[in-house]
Short mmCIF file of C-alpha atoms in Angstrom, two decimals:
data_model
loop_
_atom_site.label_atom_id
_atom_site.label_comp_id
_atom_site.label_asym_id
_atom_site.label_seq_id
_atom_site.Cartn_x
_atom_site.Cartn_y
_atom_site.Cartn_z
CA UNK A 1 -11.57 -61.02 71.22
CA UNK A 2 -12.79 -60.43 74.74
CA UNK A 3 -9.24 -59.52 75.95
CA UNK A 4 -8.75 -57.11 73.05
CA UNK A 5 -12.10 -55.54 73.83
CA UNK A 6 -11.06 -55.10 77.49
CA UNK A 7 -7.69 -53.56 76.50
CA UNK A 8 -9.40 -51.21 74.08
CA UNK A 9 -11.96 -50.33 76.72
CA UNK A 10 -9.13 -49.68 79.25
CA UNK A 11 -7.29 -47.51 76.75
CA UNK A 12 -10.41 -45.55 76.04
CA UNK A 13 -11.04 -45.23 79.74
CA UNK A 14 -7.46 -44.05 80.34
CA UNK A 15 -7.78 -41.58 77.49
CA UNK A 16 -11.04 -40.26 78.88
CA UNK A 17 -9.46 -40.01 82.32
CA UNK A 18 -6.51 -38.10 80.87
CA UNK A 19 -8.85 -35.74 79.06
CA UNK A 20 -10.87 -35.19 82.22
CA UNK A 21 -7.69 -34.57 84.25
CA UNK A 22 -6.45 -32.17 81.61
CA UNK A 23 -9.76 -30.34 81.64
CA UNK A 24 -9.68 -30.12 85.45
CA UNK A 25 -6.13 -28.70 85.35
CA UNK A 26 -7.13 -26.22 82.68
CA UNK A 27 -10.17 -25.31 84.75
CA UNK A 28 -7.98 -24.88 87.85
CA UNK A 29 -5.52 -22.77 85.90
CA UNK A 30 -8.38 -20.70 84.56
CA UNK A 31 -9.79 -20.24 88.07
CA UNK A 32 -6.33 -19.31 89.36
CA UNK A 33 -5.95 -16.79 86.55
CA UNK A 34 -9.33 -15.34 87.44
CA UNK A 35 -8.29 -15.04 91.08
CA UNK A 36 -5.03 -13.32 90.12
CA UNK A 37 -6.97 -11.01 87.81
CA UNK A 38 -9.48 -10.27 90.57
CA UNK A 39 -6.63 -9.60 93.03
CA UNK A 40 -4.99 -7.23 90.58
CA UNK A 41 -8.29 -5.47 89.95
CA UNK A 42 -8.88 -5.20 93.70
CA UNK A 43 -5.42 -3.69 94.21
CA UNK A 44 -6.05 -1.18 91.45
CA UNK A 45 -9.44 -0.42 92.96
CA UNK A 46 -7.87 0.06 96.41
CA UNK A 47 -5.16 2.29 94.94
CA UNK A 48 -7.86 4.46 93.39
CA UNK A 49 -9.72 4.72 96.68
CA UNK A 50 -6.87 6.01 98.81
CA UNK A 51 -5.81 9.63 98.80
CA UNK A 52 -2.28 8.77 97.64
CA UNK A 53 -1.64 5.41 95.90
CA UNK A 54 1.04 3.21 97.51
CA UNK A 55 2.15 -0.39 97.24
CA UNK A 56 1.33 -2.86 100.03
CA UNK A 57 4.79 -2.33 101.58
CA UNK A 58 4.26 1.44 101.76
CA UNK A 59 6.54 2.34 98.85
CA UNK A 60 5.47 4.81 96.16
CA UNK A 61 4.40 3.47 92.78
CA UNK A 62 7.10 5.01 90.60
CA UNK A 63 10.14 5.95 92.71
CA UNK A 64 9.80 2.87 94.95
CA UNK A 65 10.60 4.92 98.08
CA UNK A 66 9.16 5.05 101.58
CA UNK A 67 9.72 7.26 104.62
CA UNK A 68 13.43 7.38 105.48
CA UNK A 69 14.64 6.48 101.98
CA UNK A 70 14.96 10.10 100.81
CA UNK A 71 16.70 12.93 102.65
CA UNK A 72 14.95 16.29 103.10
CA UNK A 73 17.69 17.95 101.01
CA UNK A 74 17.50 16.78 97.40
CA UNK A 75 19.36 17.32 94.14
CA UNK A 76 17.48 16.33 90.98
CA UNK A 77 19.52 15.56 87.85
CA UNK A 78 18.55 14.12 84.49
CA UNK A 79 20.47 10.87 84.20
CA UNK A 80 21.87 8.12 86.41
CA UNK A 81 25.50 8.61 85.33
CA UNK A 82 25.44 12.23 86.53
CA UNK A 83 23.81 11.21 89.82
CA UNK A 84 26.45 8.54 90.47
CA UNK A 85 29.27 10.94 89.65
CA UNK A 86 28.01 13.65 92.03
CA UNK A 87 27.35 11.10 94.78
CA UNK A 88 31.13 10.56 94.94
CA UNK A 89 31.28 13.84 96.87
CA UNK A 90 29.45 12.23 99.79
CA UNK A 91 31.41 11.77 103.02
CA UNK A 92 31.36 7.98 102.57
CA UNK A 93 30.46 7.27 98.94
CA UNK A 94 31.09 3.55 99.45
CA UNK A 95 28.11 3.49 101.85
CA UNK A 96 25.66 5.39 99.65
CA UNK A 97 22.12 4.01 100.03
CA UNK A 98 20.61 3.31 96.62
CA UNK A 99 16.95 2.82 95.74
CA UNK A 100 16.25 1.50 92.25
CA UNK A 101 12.92 1.72 90.44
CA UNK A 102 11.75 -0.21 87.38
CA UNK A 103 10.49 3.15 86.11
CA UNK A 104 14.12 4.30 85.53
CA UNK A 105 14.27 6.49 88.66
CA UNK A 106 17.36 6.12 90.89
CA UNK A 107 17.82 7.58 94.39
CA UNK A 108 21.28 7.93 96.00
CA UNK A 109 21.42 9.03 99.64
CA UNK A 110 24.46 9.83 101.76
CA UNK A 111 25.88 12.66 103.84
CA UNK A 112 27.89 15.76 102.99
CA UNK A 113 29.71 17.24 105.98
CA UNK A 114 27.46 15.08 108.12
CA UNK A 115 24.18 16.35 106.60
CA UNK A 116 21.91 13.87 104.76
CA UNK A 117 21.48 14.61 101.03
CA UNK A 118 19.71 12.64 98.30
CA UNK A 119 20.52 12.77 94.58
CA UNK A 120 17.74 11.60 92.29
CA UNK A 121 18.11 10.61 88.64
CA UNK A 122 14.82 12.09 87.49
CA UNK A 123 14.86 11.78 83.72
CA UNK A 124 13.57 14.42 81.32
CA UNK A 125 10.41 16.47 81.09
CA UNK A 126 7.52 17.84 83.12
CA UNK A 127 5.81 14.47 83.85
CA UNK A 128 9.03 12.99 85.29
CA UNK A 129 9.68 15.91 87.65
CA UNK A 130 6.00 15.72 88.63
CA UNK A 131 6.37 12.05 89.65
CA UNK A 132 9.49 12.82 91.66
CA UNK A 133 8.28 15.92 93.51
CA UNK A 134 4.91 14.45 94.46
CA UNK A 135 6.23 11.08 95.62
CA UNK A 136 9.16 12.37 97.68
CA UNK A 137 6.93 15.04 99.22
CA UNK A 138 4.64 12.22 100.35
CA UNK A 139 7.38 10.27 102.14
CA UNK A 140 9.41 13.19 103.58
CA UNK A 141 8.21 14.52 106.91
CA UNK A 142 8.55 18.26 107.53
CA UNK A 143 10.19 20.90 105.34
CA UNK A 144 12.42 19.99 102.41
CA UNK A 145 14.90 21.75 100.12
CA UNK A 146 15.31 20.74 96.48
CA UNK A 147 17.48 21.93 93.60
CA UNK A 148 17.19 20.88 89.96
CA UNK A 149 20.44 20.80 87.96
CA UNK A 150 20.16 20.07 84.25
CA UNK A 151 21.14 21.34 80.83
CA UNK A 152 19.46 23.89 78.61
CA UNK A 153 19.50 25.87 75.41
CA UNK A 154 20.35 29.58 75.57
CA UNK A 155 17.75 31.69 73.75
CA UNK A 156 18.81 35.18 74.82
CA UNK A 157 21.49 36.67 72.52
CA UNK A 158 23.23 38.40 75.45
CA UNK A 159 24.28 35.05 76.99
CA UNK A 160 26.51 32.22 75.80
CA UNK A 161 26.88 28.46 75.96
CA UNK A 162 29.14 27.41 78.82
CA UNK A 163 27.46 29.58 81.44
CA UNK A 164 25.56 28.11 84.39
CA UNK A 165 22.15 29.75 84.48
CA UNK A 166 20.38 29.88 87.86
CA UNK A 167 16.62 30.49 87.69
CA UNK A 168 16.84 33.09 90.46
CA UNK A 169 14.33 35.31 88.65
CA UNK A 170 11.75 32.56 88.24
CA UNK A 171 10.46 30.30 85.48
CA UNK A 172 7.66 30.53 82.91
CA UNK A 173 6.05 27.62 81.03
CA UNK A 174 5.48 27.18 77.29
CA UNK A 175 2.68 24.67 76.83
CA UNK A 176 1.12 23.06 73.75
CA UNK A 177 -2.63 23.54 73.31
CA UNK A 178 -3.49 20.37 71.38
CA UNK A 179 -7.10 21.42 70.90
CA UNK A 180 -6.02 24.47 68.91
CA UNK A 181 -3.68 22.35 66.77
CA UNK A 182 -6.65 20.18 65.83
CA UNK A 183 -8.64 23.29 64.94
CA UNK A 184 -5.69 24.68 62.97
CA UNK A 185 -5.58 27.92 64.95
CA UNK A 186 -1.92 28.81 64.44
CA UNK A 187 -1.99 31.83 66.75
CA UNK A 188 -3.30 29.89 69.76
CA UNK A 189 -1.24 26.71 69.67
CA UNK A 190 1.06 27.70 72.55
CA UNK A 191 0.24 29.28 75.90
CA UNK A 192 2.83 30.91 78.16
CA UNK A 193 2.24 30.67 81.90
CA UNK A 194 3.28 33.54 84.16
CA UNK A 195 6.49 33.20 86.22
CA UNK A 196 6.73 31.14 89.38
CA UNK A 197 9.52 32.14 91.76
CA UNK A 198 12.20 30.08 93.53
CA UNK A 199 13.13 30.21 97.20
CA UNK A 200 15.13 33.44 97.56
CA UNK A 201 17.41 32.23 100.35
CA UNK A 202 18.30 28.92 98.72
CA UNK A 203 18.88 30.62 95.34
CA UNK A 204 21.23 33.20 96.89
CA UNK A 205 23.19 30.48 98.70
CA UNK A 206 23.46 28.44 95.49
CA UNK A 207 24.65 31.40 93.40
CA UNK A 208 27.27 32.29 96.00
CA UNK A 209 28.67 28.74 96.20
CA UNK A 210 28.63 28.30 92.42
CA UNK A 211 30.52 31.53 91.88
CA UNK A 212 33.14 30.46 94.40
CA UNK A 213 33.64 27.00 92.87
CA UNK A 214 32.86 27.55 89.16
CA UNK A 215 33.79 31.21 88.71
CA UNK A 216 31.91 34.49 89.11
CA UNK A 217 31.76 35.24 85.36
CA UNK A 218 30.34 31.81 84.50
CA UNK A 219 27.31 31.88 86.84
CA UNK A 220 24.33 34.08 85.92
CA UNK A 221 21.04 34.82 87.67
CA UNK A 222 18.29 34.66 85.03
CA UNK A 223 14.67 33.87 84.26
CA UNK A 224 14.01 30.40 82.88
CA UNK A 225 11.44 29.02 80.46
CA UNK A 226 10.36 25.39 80.69
CA UNK A 227 8.54 23.65 77.85
CA UNK A 228 6.31 20.59 77.69
CA UNK A 229 8.19 19.18 74.68
CA UNK A 230 11.78 19.13 73.42
CA UNK A 231 10.52 19.76 69.90
CA UNK A 232 7.28 21.71 69.40
CA UNK A 233 7.22 23.97 72.45
CA UNK A 234 10.98 24.56 72.34
CA UNK A 235 10.62 26.00 68.84
CA UNK A 236 12.44 23.26 66.91
CA UNK A 237 11.51 22.59 63.29
CA UNK A 238 10.47 19.04 62.43
CA UNK A 239 9.61 18.39 58.75
CA UNK A 240 7.50 15.36 59.68
CA UNK A 241 5.04 17.27 61.85
CA UNK A 242 3.30 20.62 61.73
CA UNK A 243 4.51 22.53 64.79
CA UNK A 244 3.11 26.04 64.24
CA UNK A 245 6.14 27.21 66.23
CA UNK A 246 8.04 29.41 63.79
CA UNK A 247 7.70 32.50 65.99
CA UNK A 248 7.53 30.82 69.40
CA UNK A 249 11.01 31.81 70.68
CA UNK A 250 10.42 35.42 69.58
CA UNK A 251 7.01 35.37 71.28
CA UNK A 252 8.58 34.16 74.54
CA UNK A 253 11.26 36.86 74.50
CA UNK A 254 8.73 39.51 73.53
CA UNK A 255 6.56 38.66 76.54
CA UNK A 256 9.51 38.09 78.92
CA UNK A 257 12.76 39.68 77.63
CA UNK A 258 14.68 38.50 80.71
CA UNK A 259 14.27 34.80 79.80
CA UNK A 260 17.62 33.15 79.01
CA UNK A 261 17.44 29.38 79.54
CA UNK A 262 15.04 26.96 77.85
CA UNK A 263 14.55 23.42 79.18
CA UNK A 264 11.71 21.18 80.44
CA UNK A 265 11.76 20.73 84.23
CA UNK A 266 12.39 23.85 86.34
CA UNK A 267 8.86 25.26 86.11
CA UNK A 268 7.43 21.90 87.19
CA UNK A 269 9.50 21.93 90.37
CA UNK A 270 8.92 25.59 91.27
CA UNK A 271 5.22 25.42 90.44
CA UNK A 272 4.67 22.50 92.83
CA UNK A 273 6.68 24.03 95.67
CA UNK A 274 4.52 24.73 98.72
CA UNK A 275 5.47 26.89 101.73
CA UNK A 276 7.38 24.01 103.32
CA UNK A 277 9.25 23.26 100.07
CA UNK A 278 12.30 25.46 99.44
CA UNK A 279 13.25 25.00 95.79
CA UNK A 280 15.38 26.49 93.05
CA UNK A 281 16.95 25.38 89.78
CA UNK A 282 20.03 25.81 87.61
CA UNK A 283 21.12 24.57 84.19
CA UNK A 284 24.27 24.34 82.11
CA UNK A 285 23.93 26.29 78.85
CA UNK A 286 24.76 23.73 76.17
CA UNK A 287 24.09 25.71 73.02
CA UNK A 288 23.28 29.26 71.94
CA UNK A 289 20.19 28.73 69.80
CA UNK A 290 20.97 31.74 67.60
CA UNK A 291 24.42 30.35 66.81
CA UNK A 292 24.60 26.53 66.42
CA UNK A 293 28.41 26.75 66.38
CA UNK A 294 28.35 28.18 69.90
CA UNK A 295 28.05 24.78 71.56
CA UNK A 296 29.74 23.49 74.70
CA UNK A 297 32.45 20.83 74.29
CA UNK A 298 31.84 17.47 76.07
CA UNK A 299 34.89 17.98 78.32
CA UNK A 300 33.51 21.34 79.47
CA UNK A 301 30.10 19.78 80.14
CA UNK A 302 31.73 17.21 82.44
CA UNK A 303 33.63 19.93 84.31
CA UNK A 304 30.47 21.94 84.91
CA UNK A 305 28.59 18.80 85.95
CA UNK A 306 31.27 18.09 88.56
CA UNK A 307 31.76 21.62 89.86
CA UNK A 308 28.07 22.45 89.71
CA UNK A 309 27.21 19.19 91.48
CA UNK A 310 29.67 19.97 94.28
CA UNK A 311 28.28 23.51 94.57
CA UNK A 312 24.72 22.21 94.92
CA UNK A 313 25.48 19.45 97.44
CA UNK A 314 27.42 22.03 99.50
CA UNK A 315 24.50 24.50 99.28
CA UNK A 316 21.97 21.90 100.36
CA UNK A 317 24.12 20.84 103.32
CA UNK A 318 24.56 24.47 104.40
CA UNK A 319 20.92 25.45 103.96
CA UNK A 320 19.12 26.29 107.20
CA UNK A 321 15.38 25.63 107.15
CA UNK A 322 13.43 28.71 108.30
CA UNK A 323 11.13 26.32 110.17
CA UNK A 324 14.11 24.82 112.05
CA UNK A 325 15.80 21.48 111.46
CA UNK A 326 13.11 18.78 111.33
CA UNK A 327 13.26 15.54 113.31
CA UNK A 328 13.08 13.72 109.98
CA UNK A 329 16.78 14.52 109.40
CA UNK A 330 17.65 12.15 112.26
CA UNK A 331 15.37 9.49 110.74
CA UNK A 332 17.47 9.52 107.57
CA UNK A 333 20.74 9.59 109.55
CA UNK A 334 19.59 6.49 111.47
CA UNK A 335 18.75 4.76 108.19
CA UNK A 336 22.22 5.59 106.78
CA UNK A 337 23.92 4.42 109.98
CA UNK A 338 22.08 1.08 109.87
CA UNK A 339 23.05 0.62 106.24
CA UNK A 340 26.70 1.36 107.01
CA UNK A 341 26.76 -1.17 109.84
CA UNK A 342 25.25 -3.82 107.57
CA UNK A 343 27.84 -3.17 104.86
CA UNK A 344 30.87 -2.32 107.01
CA UNK A 345 32.60 -5.56 105.99
CA UNK A 346 32.11 -4.94 102.27
CA UNK A 347 35.47 -3.91 100.87
CA UNK A 348 34.56 -4.31 97.20
CA UNK A 349 33.41 -0.74 96.58
CA UNK A 350 36.15 1.89 96.69
CA UNK A 351 35.70 5.65 96.25
CA UNK A 352 38.22 5.84 93.40
CA UNK A 353 35.93 7.86 91.16
CA UNK A 354 36.27 10.91 93.42
CA UNK A 355 40.07 10.87 93.05
CA UNK A 356 39.68 10.69 89.26
CA UNK A 357 37.29 13.64 89.25
CA UNK A 358 39.62 15.72 91.44
CA UNK A 359 42.60 14.86 89.25
CA UNK A 360 40.81 16.12 86.13
CA UNK A 361 39.39 19.24 87.80
CA UNK A 362 41.84 21.19 89.99
CA UNK A 363 39.08 23.66 90.90
CA UNK A 364 37.22 20.87 92.69
CA UNK A 365 40.37 19.93 94.63
CA UNK A 366 40.62 23.53 95.79
CA UNK A 367 36.94 23.55 96.74
CA UNK A 368 37.37 20.43 98.85
CA UNK A 369 40.45 21.91 100.53
CA UNK A 370 38.40 24.98 101.44
CA UNK A 371 35.74 22.71 102.92
CA UNK A 372 38.33 20.93 105.08
CA UNK A 373 39.63 24.26 106.34
CA UNK A 374 36.05 25.34 107.12
CA UNK A 375 35.62 22.23 109.26
#
């Protein structure tokens, strides 16, 4: 009986010890979780204190870039596939420096005719272009040049799908006034901001190069309208939501008859451009909104993506900053050189995509021949 009592007592003691140990571990885990939570809160608090929030390693919160990662000549496009395709025009596409962000942004940096250029997959809409412009402006030292190249609807009856529309005459902004929607004031739901203008010199250079590579009749200098939504403020009807936008397109053209292209990013770029930021924008006309049958074929879209991309990279490389070439250009060149040395033994990536693009588009082959002659 005494032995059984001792065994039972030992078992109870072991069980109590196990429970105590378990409680201690849970307590430690809880304390650790509190510390992690406190650390996270402190980081957030620190980020709110500084003038511009950065990670501990100096990279920006959304693009994941730091000084030297982005060239001072930038092309912004909507999606990663387009950015990759245009990056094949770099001098050494196999040594393109890539920066990937969990927020879907992608940055591709290389050289064109020896000049550093970055191509950024920006995504769609005003908030995305806002992230990009603000964060690259923070890490780039000195002046910068930036061109947006996207797609758009054509809302002016005098223009057609298949034309490349350069916002040389500026961009206005159609914005939703949510407060008036709540009140039910149909006449005040949308506001139209006055035009902001692009950089005249960069726009002229872009138009000239596009007309040489794409064709004079396919490139038009126009006024653009950006919208804060693909649906409501672009005048699309949605039976599931009240848009109050039946007359919006007519209202835009009544206020600004010279508006031709309608998309979501150009105004955001031009509106943020300061004196040291030389910016312009262009878009491929995908569809004539008055005639849904007047829509651009996928093969034609790809051609204009390729030829337009080449035109823009060429324009950026040729652009001369009025302030003079900044020292930052050499910073990016040094970064690219270091990357090339590190990856000089990597033979797995071959620039075959460029040959495929040239084969499908003879105009690009001619453009590249002209560049070689110019050298």
